[in-house]
Every structure is written in structure tokens, then in C-alpha cells.
C-alpha positions as protocol buffer text, in pm:
chain_id: "A"
residue {
  index: 1
  type: UNK
  ca { x: 15747 y: 2831 z: 7124 }
}
residue {
  index: 2
  type: UNK
  ca { x: 15763 y: 2505 z: 7323 }
}
residue {
  index: 3
  type: UNK
  ca { x: 15475 y: 2273 z: 7238 }
}
residue {
  index: 4
  type: UNK
  ca { x: 15372 y: 2248 z: 7602 }
}
residue {
  index: 5
  type: UNK
  ca { x: 15313 y: 2624 z: 7612 }
}
residue {
  index: 6
  type: UNK
  ca { x: 15113 y: 2621 z: 7287 }
}
residue {
  index: 7
  type: UNK
  ca { x: 14885 y: 2359 z: 7441 }
}
residue {
  index: 8
  type: UNK
  ca { x: 14805 y: 2557 z: 7754 }
}
residue {
  index: 9
  type: UNK
  ca { x: 14505 y: 2720 z: 7594 }
}
residue {
  index: 10
  type: UNK
  ca { x: 14359 y: 3067 z: 7585 }
}
residue {
  index: 11
  type: UNK
  ca { x: 14468 y: 3375 z: 7775 }
}
residue {
  index: 12
  type: UNK
  ca { x: 14134 y: 3363 z: 7957 }
}
residue {
  index: 13
  type: UNK
  ca { x: 14214 y: 3025 z: 8109 }
}
residue {
  index: 14
  type: UNK
  ca { x: 14551 y: 3151 z: 8228 }
}
residue {
  index: 15
  type: UNK
  ca { x: 14436 y: 3482 z: 8370 }
}
residue {
  index: 16
  type: UNK
  ca { x: 14403 y: 3494 z: 8748 }
}
residue {
  index: 17
  type: UNK
  ca { x: 14090 y: 3624 z: 8914 }
}
residue {
  index: 18
  type: UNK
  ca { x: 14042 y: 3886 z: 9183 }
}
residue {
  index: 19
  type: UNK
  ca { x: 13982 y: 3854 z: 9558 }
}
residue {
  index: 20
  type: UNK
  ca { x: 13626 y: 3851 z: 9688 }
}
residue {
  index: 21
  type: UNK
  ca { x: 13740 y: 4103 z: 9950 }
}
residue {
  index: 22
  type: UNK
  ca { x: 13822 y: 4353 z: 9676 }
}
residue {
  index: 23
  type: UNK
  ca { x: 13473 y: 4331 z: 9529 }
}
residue {
  index: 24
  type: UNK
  ca { x: 13319 y: 4376 z: 9874 }
}
residue {
  index: 25
  type: UNK
  ca { x: 13539 y: 4680 z: 9939 }
}
residue {
  index: 26
  type: UNK
  ca { x: 13455 y: 4842 z: 9605 }
}
residue {
  index: 27
  type: UNK
  ca { x: 13082 y: 4799 z: 9661 }
}
residue {
  index: 28
  type: UNK
  ca { x: 13105 y: 4925 z: 10019 }
}
residue {
  index: 29
  type: UNK
  ca { x: 13287 y: 5234 z: 9893 }
}
residue {
  index: 30
  type: UNK
  ca { x: 13051 y: 5289 z: 9599 }
}
residue {
  index: 31
  type: UNK
  ca { x: 12724 y: 5242 z: 9792 }
}
residue {
  index: 32
  type: UNK
  ca { x: 12536 y: 5177 z: 9468 }
}
residue {
  index: 33
  type: UNK
  ca { x: 12191 y: 5133 z: 9621 }
}
residue {
  index: 34
  type: UNK
  ca { x: 12061 y: 4976 z: 9300 }
}
residue {
  index: 35
  type: UNK
  ca { x: 12248 y: 5202 z: 9059 }
}
residue {
  index: 36
  type: UNK
  ca { x: 12412 y: 5015 z: 8769 }
}
residue {
  index: 37
  type: UNK
  ca { x: 12783 y: 4994 z: 8694 }
}
residue {
  index: 38
  type: UNK
  ca { x: 12988 y: 5020 z: 8378 }
}
residue {
  index: 39
  type: UNK
  ca { x: 13294 y: 4802 z: 8322 }
}
residue {
  index: 40
  type: UNK
  ca { x: 13575 y: 4913 z: 8091 }
}
residue {
  index: 41
  type: UNK
  ca { x: 13762 y: 4636 z: 7911 }
}
residue {
  index: 42
  type: UNK
  ca { x: 13551 y: 4351 z: 8045 }
}
residue {
  index: 43
  type: UNK
  ca { x: 13736 y: 4082 z: 7852 }
}
residue {
  index: 44
  type: UNK
  ca { x: 13573 y: 3744 z: 7898 }
}
residue {
  index: 45
  type: UNK
  ca { x: 13419 y: 3840 z: 8230 }
}
residue {
  index: 46
  type: UNK
  ca { x: 13657 y: 3743 z: 8511 }
}
residue {
  index: 47
  type: UNK
  ca { x: 13575 y: 4057 z: 8709 }
}
residue {
  index: 48
  type: UNK
  ca { x: 13226 y: 4095 z: 8562 }
}
residue {
  index: 49
  type: UNK
  ca { x: 13099 y: 3775 z: 8718 }
}
residue {
  index: 50
  type: UNK
  ca { x: 13235 y: 3872 z: 9060 }
}
residue {
  index: 51
  type: UNK
  ca { x: 13018 y: 4185 z: 9060 }
}
residue {
  index: 52
  type: UNK
  ca { x: 12719 y: 4008 z: 8905 }
}
residue {
  index: 53
  type: UNK
  ca { x: 12731 y: 3759 z: 9193 }
}
residue {
  index: 54
  type: UNK
  ca { x: 12677 y: 4056 z: 9425 }
}
residue {
  index: 55
  type: UNK
  ca { x: 12364 y: 4162 z: 9238 }
}
residue {
  index: 56
  type: UNK
  ca { x: 12515 y: 4449 z: 9038 }
}
residue {
  index: 57
  type: UNK
  ca { x: 12363 y: 4543 z: 8702 }
}
residue {
  index: 58
  type: UNK
  ca { x: 12645 y: 4601 z: 8455 }
}
residue {
  index: 59
  type: UNK
  ca { x: 12711 y: 4746 z: 8113 }
}
residue {
  index: 60
  type: UNK
  ca { x: 13028 y: 4567 z: 8005 }
}
residue {
  index: 61
  type: UNK
  ca { x: 13231 y: 4744 z: 7735 }
}
residue {
  index: 62
  type: UNK
  ca { x: 13475 y: 4521 z: 7546 }
}
residue {
  index: 63
  type: UNK
  ca { x: 13640 y: 4609 z: 7212 }
}
residue {
  index: 64
  type: UNK
  ca { x: 13749 y: 4257 z: 7112 }
}
residue {
  index: 65
  type: UNK
  ca { x: 13459 y: 4078 z: 6936 }
}
residue {
  index: 66
  type: UNK
  ca { x: 13591 y: 3732 z: 7023 }
}
residue {
  index: 67
  type: UNK
  ca { x: 13617 y: 3812 z: 7394 }
}
residue {
  index: 68
  type: UNK
  ca { x: 13282 y: 3989 z: 7384 }
}
residue {
  index: 69
  type: UNK
  ca { x: 13125 y: 3672 z: 7242 }
}
residue {
  index: 70
  type: UNK
  ca { x: 13274 y: 3465 z: 7525 }
}
residue {
  index: 71
  type: UNK
  ca { x: 13148 y: 3722 z: 7775 }
}
residue {
  index: 72
  type: UNK
  ca { x: 12800 y: 3722 z: 7624 }
}
residue {
  index: 73
  type: UNK
  ca { x: 12776 y: 3345 z: 7666 }
}
residue {
  index: 74
  type: UNK
  ca { x: 12912 y: 3363 z: 8020 }
}
residue {
  index: 75
  type: UNK
  ca { x: 12661 y: 3626 z: 8138 }
}
residue {
  index: 76
  type: UNK
  ca { x: 12355 y: 3473 z: 7970 }
}
residue {
  index: 77
  type: UNK
  ca { x: 12058 y: 3532 z: 8197 }
}
residue {
  index: 78
  type: UNK
  ca { x: 12244 y: 3782 z: 8417 }
}
residue {
  index: 79
  type: UNK
  ca { x: 12168 y: 4157 z: 8429 }
}
residue {
  index: 80
  type: UNK
  ca { x: 12459 y: 4240 z: 8199 }
}
residue {
  index: 81
  type: UNK
  ca { x: 12455 y: 4435 z: 7872 }
}
residue {
  index: 82
  type: UNK
  ca { x: 12760 y: 4370 z: 7654 }
}
residue {
  index: 83
  type: UNK
  ca { x: 12873 y: 4656 z: 7429 }
}
residue {
  index: 84
  type: UNK
  ca { x: 13131 y: 4570 z: 7164 }
}
residue {
  index: 85
  type: UNK
  ca { x: 13323 y: 4895 z: 7154 }
}
residue {
  index: 86
  type: UNK
  ca { x: 13628 y: 5074 z: 7279 }
}
residue {
  index: 87
  type: UNK
  ca { x: 13561 y: 5291 z: 7581 }
}
residue {
  index: 88
  type: UNK
  ca { x: 13688 y: 5587 z: 7383 }
}
residue {
  index: 89
  type: UNK
  ca { x: 13410 y: 5541 z: 7124 }
}
residue {
  index: 90
  type: UNK
  ca { x: 13135 y: 5419 z: 7353 }
}
residue {
  index: 91
  type: UNK
  ca { x: 12847 y: 5663 z: 7412 }
}
residue {
  index: 92
  type: UNK
  ca { x: 12640 y: 5555 z: 7715 }
}
residue {
  index: 93
  type: UNK
  ca { x: 12270 y: 5632 z: 7728 }
}
residue {
  index: 94
  type: UNK
  ca { x: 12284 y: 5695 z: 8101 }
}
residue {
  index: 95
  type: UNK
  ca { x: 12527 y: 5760 z: 8386 }
}
residue {
  index: 96
  type: UNK
  ca { x: 12646 y: 5500 z: 8633 }
}
residue {
  index: 97
  type: UNK
  ca { x: 12710 y: 5482 z: 9005 }
}
residue {
  index: 98
  type: UNK
  ca { x: 13033 y: 5290 z: 8948 }
}
residue {
  index: 99
  type: UNK
  ca { x: 13291 y: 5257 z: 8675 }
}
residue {
  index: 100
  type: UNK
  ca { x: 13534 y: 4971 z: 8725 }
}
residue {
  index: 101
  type: UNK
  ca { x: 13815 y: 4832 z: 8514 }
}
residue {
  index: 102
  type: UNK
  ca { x: 14019 y: 4519 z: 8582 }
}
residue {
  index: 103
  type: UNK
  ca { x: 14360 y: 4487 z: 8419 }
}
residue {
  index: 104
  type: UNK
  ca { x: 14253 y: 4711 z: 8130 }
}
residue {
  index: 105
  type: UNK
  ca { x: 14265 y: 5082 z: 8215 }
}
residue {
  index: 106
  type: UNK
  ca { x: 14620 y: 5125 z: 8083 }
}
residue {
  index: 107
  type: UNK
  ca { x: 14491 y: 5031 z: 7738 }
}
residue {
  index: 108
  type: UNK
  ca { x: 14249 y: 5325 z: 7724 }
}
residue {
  index: 109
  type: UNK
  ca { x: 14378 y: 5639 z: 7552 }
}
residue {
  index: 110
  type: UNK
  ca { x: 14518 y: 5861 z: 7831 }
}
residue {
  index: 111
  type: UNK
  ca { x: 14417 y: 6172 z: 7637 }
}
residue {
  index: 112
  type: UNK
  ca { x: 14047 y: 6102 z: 7694 }
}
residue {
  index: 113
  type: UNK
  ca { x: 14005 y: 5830 z: 7957 }
}
residue {
  index: 114
  type: UNK
  ca { x: 13967 y: 6052 z: 8264 }
}
residue {
  index: 115
  type: UNK
  ca { x: 13721 y: 6285 z: 8094 }
}
residue {
  index: 116
  type: UNK
  ca { x: 13520 y: 5989 z: 7966 }
}
residue {
  index: 117
  type: UNK
  ca { x: 13519 y: 5833 z: 8313 }
}
residue {
  index: 118
  type: UNK
  ca { x: 13394 y: 6151 z: 8478 }
}
residue {
  index: 119
  type: UNK
  ca { x: 13121 y: 6185 z: 8216 }
}
residue {
  index: 120
  type: UNK
  ca { x: 13009 y: 5824 z: 8262 }
}
residue {
  index: 121
  type: UNK
  ca { x: 12972 y: 5838 z: 8641 }
}
residue {
  index: 122
  type: UNK
  ca { x: 12703 y: 6017 z: 8840 }
}
residue {
  index: 123
  type: UNK
  ca { x: 12800 y: 6294 z: 9085 }
}
residue {
  index: 124
  type: UNK
  ca { x: 12924 y: 6117 z: 9396 }
}
residue {
  index: 125
  type: UNK
  ca { x: 12985 y: 5799 z: 9197 }
}
residue {
  index: 126
  type: UNK
  ca { x: 13304 y: 5597 z: 9203 }
}
residue {
  index: 127
  type: UNK
  ca { x: 13582 y: 5504 z: 8962 }
}
residue {
  index: 128
  type: UNK
  ca { x: 13758 y: 5181 z: 9071 }
}
residue {
  index: 129
  type: UNK
  ca { x: 14066 y: 5053 z: 8889 }
}
residue {
  index: 130
  type: UNK
  ca { x: 14245 y: 4732 z: 8980 }
}
residue {
  index: 131
  type: UNK
  ca { x: 14501 y: 4488 z: 8844 }
}
residue {
  index: 132
  type: UNK
  ca { x: 14721 y: 4197 z: 8945 }
}
residue {
  index: 133
  type: UNK
  ca { x: 15099 y: 4200 z: 8968 }
}
residue {
  index: 134
  type: UNK
  ca { x: 15238 y: 3847 z: 8971 }
}
residue {
  index: 135
  type: UNK
  ca { x: 15580 y: 3704 z: 9051 }
}
residue {
  index: 136
  type: UNK
  ca { x: 15724 y: 3375 z: 9179 }
}
residue {
  index: 137
  type: UNK
  ca { x: 15704 y: 3366 z: 9558 }
}
residue {
  index: 138
  type: UNK
  ca { x: 16036 y: 3179 z: 9588 }
}
residue {
  index: 139
  type: UNK
  ca { x: 16343 y: 3398 z: 9541 }
}
residue {
  index: 140
  type: UNK
  ca { x: 16539 y: 3102 z: 9406 }
}
residue {
  index: 141
  type: UNK
  ca { x: 16280 y: 3060 z: 9130 }
}
residue {
  index: 142
  type: UNK
  ca { x: 16307 y: 3431 z: 9051 }
}
residue {
  index: 143
  type: UNK
  ca { x: 16683 y: 3397 z: 9027 }
}
residue {
  index: 144
  type: UNK
  ca { x: 16657 y: 3105 z: 8784 }
}
residue {
  index: 145
  type: UNK
  ca { x: 16415 y: 3292 z: 8559 }
}
residue {
  index: 146
  type: UNK
  ca { x: 16630 y: 3603 z: 8572 }
}
residue {
  index: 147
  type: UNK
  ca { x: 16935 y: 3397 z: 8476 }
}
residue {
  index: 148
  type: UNK
  ca { x: 16755 y: 3264 z: 8168 }
}
residue {
  index: 149
  type: UNK
  ca { x: 16661 y: 3619 z: 8072 }
}
residue {
  index: 150
  type: UNK
  ca { x: 17019 y: 3736 z: 8106 }
}
residue {
  index: 151
  type: UNK
  ca { x: 17121 y: 3480 z: 7846 }
}
residue {
  index: 152
  type: UNK
  ca { x: 16840 y: 3517 z: 7591 }
}
residue {
  index: 153
  type: UNK
  ca { x: 16649 y: 3841 z: 7660 }
}
residue {
  index: 154
  type: UNK
  ca { x: 16844 y: 4069 z: 7895 }
}
residue {
  index: 155
  type: UNK
  ca { x: 16629 y: 4373 z: 7814 }
}
residue {
  index: 156
  type: UNK
  ca { x: 16300 y: 4210 z: 7913 }
}
residue {
  index: 157
  type: UNK
  ca { x: 16213 y: 4289 z: 8278 }
}
residue {
  index: 158
  type: UNK
  ca { x: 16021 y: 3969 z: 8351 }
}
residue {
  index: 159
  type: UNK
  ca { x: 15956 y: 4061 z: 8715 }
}
residue {
  index: 160
  type: UNK
  ca { x: 15814 y: 4406 z: 8646 }
}
residue {
  index: 161
  type: UNK
  ca { x: 15466 y: 4404 z: 8493 }
}
residue {
  index: 162
  type: UNK
  ca { x: 15389 y: 4654 z: 8218 }
}
residue {
  index: 163
  type: UNK
  ca { x: 15107 y: 4808 z: 8417 }
}
residue {
  index: 164
  type: UNK
  ca { x: 15032 y: 5170 z: 8505 }
}
residue {
  index: 165
  type: UNK
  ca { x: 15154 y: 5362 z: 8803 }
}
residue {
  index: 166
  type: UNK
  ca { x: 14888 y: 5467 z: 9056 }
}
residue {
  index: 167
  type: UNK
  ca { x: 14638 y: 5710 z: 8900 }
}
residue {
  index: 168
  type: UNK
  ca { x: 14722 y: 6080 z: 8942 }
}
residue {
  index: 169
  type: UNK
  ca { x: 14441 y: 6150 z: 9188 }
}
residue {
  index: 170
  type: UNK
  ca { x: 14287 y: 6356 z: 9342 }
}
residue {
  index: 171
  type: UNK
  ca { x: 14171 y: 6656 z: 9142 }
}
residue {
  index: 172
  type: UNK
  ca { x: 14178 y: 6512 z: 8792 }
}
residue {
  index: 173
  type: UNK
  ca { x: 13858 y: 6572 z: 8593 }
}
residue {
  index: 174
  type: UNK
  ca { x: 13641 y: 6608 z: 8900 }
}
residue {
  index: 175
  type: UNK
  ca { x: 13768 y: 6299 z: 9083 }
}
residue {
  index: 176
  type: UNK
  ca { x: 13849 y: 6334 z: 9451 }
}
residue {
  index: 177
  type: UNK
  ca { x: 13883 y: 6137 z: 9775 }
}
residue {
  index: 178
  type: UNK
  ca { x: 14127 y: 5872 z: 9669 }
}
residue {
  index: 179
  type: UNK
  ca { x: 14122 y: 5531 z: 9835 }
}
residue {
  index: 180
  type: UNK
  ca { x: 14365 y: 5247 z: 9770 }
}
residue {
  index: 181
  type: UNK
  ca { x: 14448 y: 4900 z: 9894 }
}
residue {
  index: 182
  type: UNK
  ca { x: 14675 y: 4607 z: 9807 }
}
residue {
  index: 183
  type: UNK
  ca { x: 14545 y: 4250 z: 9849 }
}
residue {
  index: 184
  type: UNK
  ca { x: 14826 y: 3997 z: 9881 }
}
residue {
  index: 185
  type: UNK
  ca { x: 14763 y: 3631 z: 9807 }
}
residue {
  index: 186
  type: UNK
  ca { x: 14932 y: 3327 z: 9658 }
}
residue {
  index: 187
  type: UNK
  ca { x: 14838 y: 3055 z: 9414 }
}
residue {
  index: 188
  type: UNK
  ca { x: 15013 y: 2740 z: 9292 }
}
residue {
  index: 189
  type: UNK
  ca { x: 15038 y: 2710 z: 8913 }
}
residue {
  index: 190
  type: UNK
  ca { x: 15183 y: 2449 z: 8680 }
}
residue {
  index: 191
  type: UNK
  ca { x: 15514 y: 2593 z: 8563 }
}
residue {
  index: 192
  type: UNK
  ca { x: 15407 y: 2559 z: 8200 }
}
residue {
  index: 193
  type: UNK
  ca { x: 15103 y: 2778 z: 8275 }
}
residue {
  index: 194
  type: UNK
  ca { x: 15314 y: 3038 z: 8452 }
}
residue {
  index: 195
  type: UNK
  ca { x: 15550 y: 3058 z: 8154 }
}
residue {
  index: 196
  type: UNK
  ca { x: 15248 y: 3078 z: 7923 }
}
residue {
  index: 197
  type: UNK
  ca { x: 15131 y: 3388 z: 8112 }
}
residue {
  index: 198
  type: UNK
  ca { x: 15463 y: 3547 z: 8020 }
}
residue {
  index: 199
  type: UNK
  ca { x: 15394 y: 3462 z: 7657 }
}
residue {
  index: 200
  type: UNK
  ca { x: 15083 y: 3684 z: 7663 }
}
residue {
  index: 201
  type: UNK
  ca { x: 15278 y: 3998 z: 7760 }
}
residue {
  index: 202
  type: UNK
  ca { x: 15380 y: 4248 z: 7497 }
}
residue {
  index: 203
  type: UNK
  ca { x: 15746 y: 4246 z: 7603 }
}
residue {
  index: 204
  type: UNK
  ca { x: 15762 y: 3880 z: 7501 }
}
residue {
  index: 205
  type: UNK
  ca { x: 15544 y: 3891 z: 7191 }
}
residue {
  index: 206
  type: UNK
  ca { x: 15786 y: 4155 z: 7062 }
}
residue {
  index: 207
  type: UNK
  ca { x: 16077 y: 3910 z: 7079 }
}
residue {
  index: 208
  type: UNK
  ca { x: 16183 y: 3716 z: 6769 }
}
residue {
  index: 209
  type: UNK
  ca { x: 15995 y: 3383 z: 6774 }
}
residue {
  index: 210
  type: UNK
  ca { x: 16312 y: 3176 z: 6796 }
}
residue {
  index: 211
  type: UNK
  ca { x: 16443 y: 3383 z: 7089 }
}
residue {
  index: 212
  type: UNK
  ca { x: 16111 y: 3358 z: 7268 }
}
residue {
  index: 213
  type: UNK
  ca { x: 16092 y: 2982 z: 7217 }
}
residue {
  index: 214
  type: UNK
  ca { x: 16448 y: 2926 z: 7337 }
}
residue {
  index: 215
  type: UNK
  ca { x: 16397 y: 3147 z: 7642 }
}
residue {
  index: 216
  type: UNK
  ca { x: 16080 y: 2968 z: 7749 }
}
residue {
  index: 217
  type: UNK
  ca { x: 16235 y: 2626 z: 7694 }
}
residue {
  index: 218
  type: UNK
  ca { x: 16528 y: 2725 z: 7914 }
}
residue {
  index: 219
  type: UNK
  ca { x: 16298 y: 2849 z: 8191 }
}
residue {
  index: 220
  type: UNK
  ca { x: 16096 y: 2526 z: 8181 }
}
residue {
  index: 221
  type: UNK
  ca { x: 16417 y: 2326 z: 8202 }
}
residue {
  index: 222
  type: UNK
  ca { x: 16533 y: 2515 z: 8512 }
}
residue {
  index: 223
  type: UNK
  ca { x: 16218 y: 2484 z: 8723 }
}
residue {
  index: 224
  type: UNK
  ca { x: 16011 y: 2213 z: 8890 }
}
residue {
  index: 225
  type: UNK
  ca { x: 15665 y: 2126 z: 8762 }
}
residue {
  index: 226
  type: UNK
  ca { x: 15483 y: 2381 z: 8980 }
}
residue {
  index: 227
  type: UNK
  ca { x: 15546 y: 2742 z: 9081 }
}
residue {
  index: 228
  type: UNK
  ca { x: 15411 y: 2922 z: 9385 }
}
residue {
  index: 229
  type: UNK
  ca { x: 15301 y: 3261 z: 9256 }
}
residue {
  index: 230
  type: UNK
  ca { x: 15270 y: 3567 z: 9479 }
}
residue {
  index: 231
  type: UNK
  ca { x: 14999 y: 3806 z: 9364 }
}
residue {
  index: 232
  type: UNK
  ca { x: 14952 y: 4170 z: 9461 }
}
residue {
  index: 233
  type: UNK
  ca { x: 14608 y: 4292 z: 9355 }
}
residue {
  index: 234
  type: UNK
  ca { x: 14620 y: 4671 z: 9357 }
}
residue {
  index: 235
  type: UNK
  ca { x: 14298 y: 4871 z: 9390 }
}
residue {
  index: 236
  type: UNK
  ca { x: 14264 y: 5245 z: 9337 }
}
residue {
  index: 237
  type: UNK
  ca { x: 13931 y: 5422 z: 9382 }
}
residue {
  index: 238
  type: UNK
  ca { x: 13812 y: 5780 z: 9365 }
}
residue {
  index: 239
  type: UNK
  ca { x: 13476 y: 5949 z: 9406 }
}
residue {
  index: 240
  type: UNK
  ca { x: 13340 y: 6219 z: 9176 }
}
residue {
  index: 241
  type: UNK
  ca { x: 13261 y: 6557 z: 9324 }
}
């Protein structure tokens, strides 16, 4: 992998955040009135801190001990309990007015995730799932990246994120009244950081190291120093019966 990409740092530094408007909309829909929330796949706390800033008490479930340690340091002094566990194995000692998951729900076992969600949320509570889909805003930049893929990794769909389709609501495990919204925004990133975000995706980690390194070097050679990135943040919510 090109040295510049290795130096870009952790996945946490590269990961984009989420719009303030989304958090406001989730809380308006959930109407917590002091009830706590549970977060599934909290990671290092990008979404967690957005909800903490709005005064929400959170149980943050994160299976990766390293990320959980980062999260614990980040939320020190805040009303957040960090549980190092998969959501599949986690047994809550109470029910919550809101379950939310940012960029992580597709990693939970589909055989149990909806049942576990319904069990974790109070009657009338809300399940809110959201994630970012990112792509270069400039079509010419897209074309250059696609051309590099055609040479070195033609089977990797760089411009289609490996994220879930919209949840199969309503009616699944007691969830009803579906609500959804897409928040569109843009951010300027150093090109080396944008390419490094590709390096974190499973489609690229599965490539032979030499192929991956050559592909990324070619992309870096084709583009300017910065990339304008278009982001669609997709939100799906449902209320329990």
C-alpha cells in the first residue's frame, strides 16, 4: 500500500460524522422524555457524542475492545455506559426508548437482530438506523477512479457501498410506522484520505496486497490533491407497537 495511505492514521480519523439535523429528527421522532437510549456498534463514538450533546443517556454496545477503550475515554464524565459485547450476546438490564445504530447494523446477525431490537425497546419506542454513502461529487473524478479499477480491480464496485438495503419495515417483529429521510451534504477531503477510506472496505482488504497497492497508487496519480465528496446520509426509523 502506498506509504502516504499508511500514514493517514486510524479508521476513526477517516470516518465522516453525521448531520446535526439527523440527530434532531431522530430525537423529535423518538420523544424520549428522559428515557435512555441504546446504541448498537458504537465504535469510537462518532454518533454517540452527537446524542450525548443533546442530553441523551446512552448504553453503548461495542464488540471491539480497542474501539470500546477509545469510546470510554471519549465519553468520560458523560452519561454513557460502555458495554464491550456484540449486540447478539448483550443482555440489557432494562428496556430503552430508542435504539440507534450508525454504520453498523449490517454487521449484526440478521437471524436475531430484529428480535433483539424489539426486545430492547419499550412499547412505542423507536429503532433508528443510519449510514453514510460517499462518492466523489465530480463525475470526472469518478471516471478516473473507475478507469483505474478497470485496469487493476474490475470486479470491485468502488462507487457502490457494501451497505444494507432499506430495512424490511413495517410489520417485522412488532415494528411499525416507518419513517425515512436522506440528508445530502458535501465535504472536501485530501485525496490520500479519500483513498484511505477505500482501504478500510472489505472489498479492498480482500484484494491481494500488491494489487491493492498498485490500484491505490494509480488513483492517487490520476487525481488532484483534494476531492470533493458527496455524502448521502440515509436514516430509517420505525416505532414499536
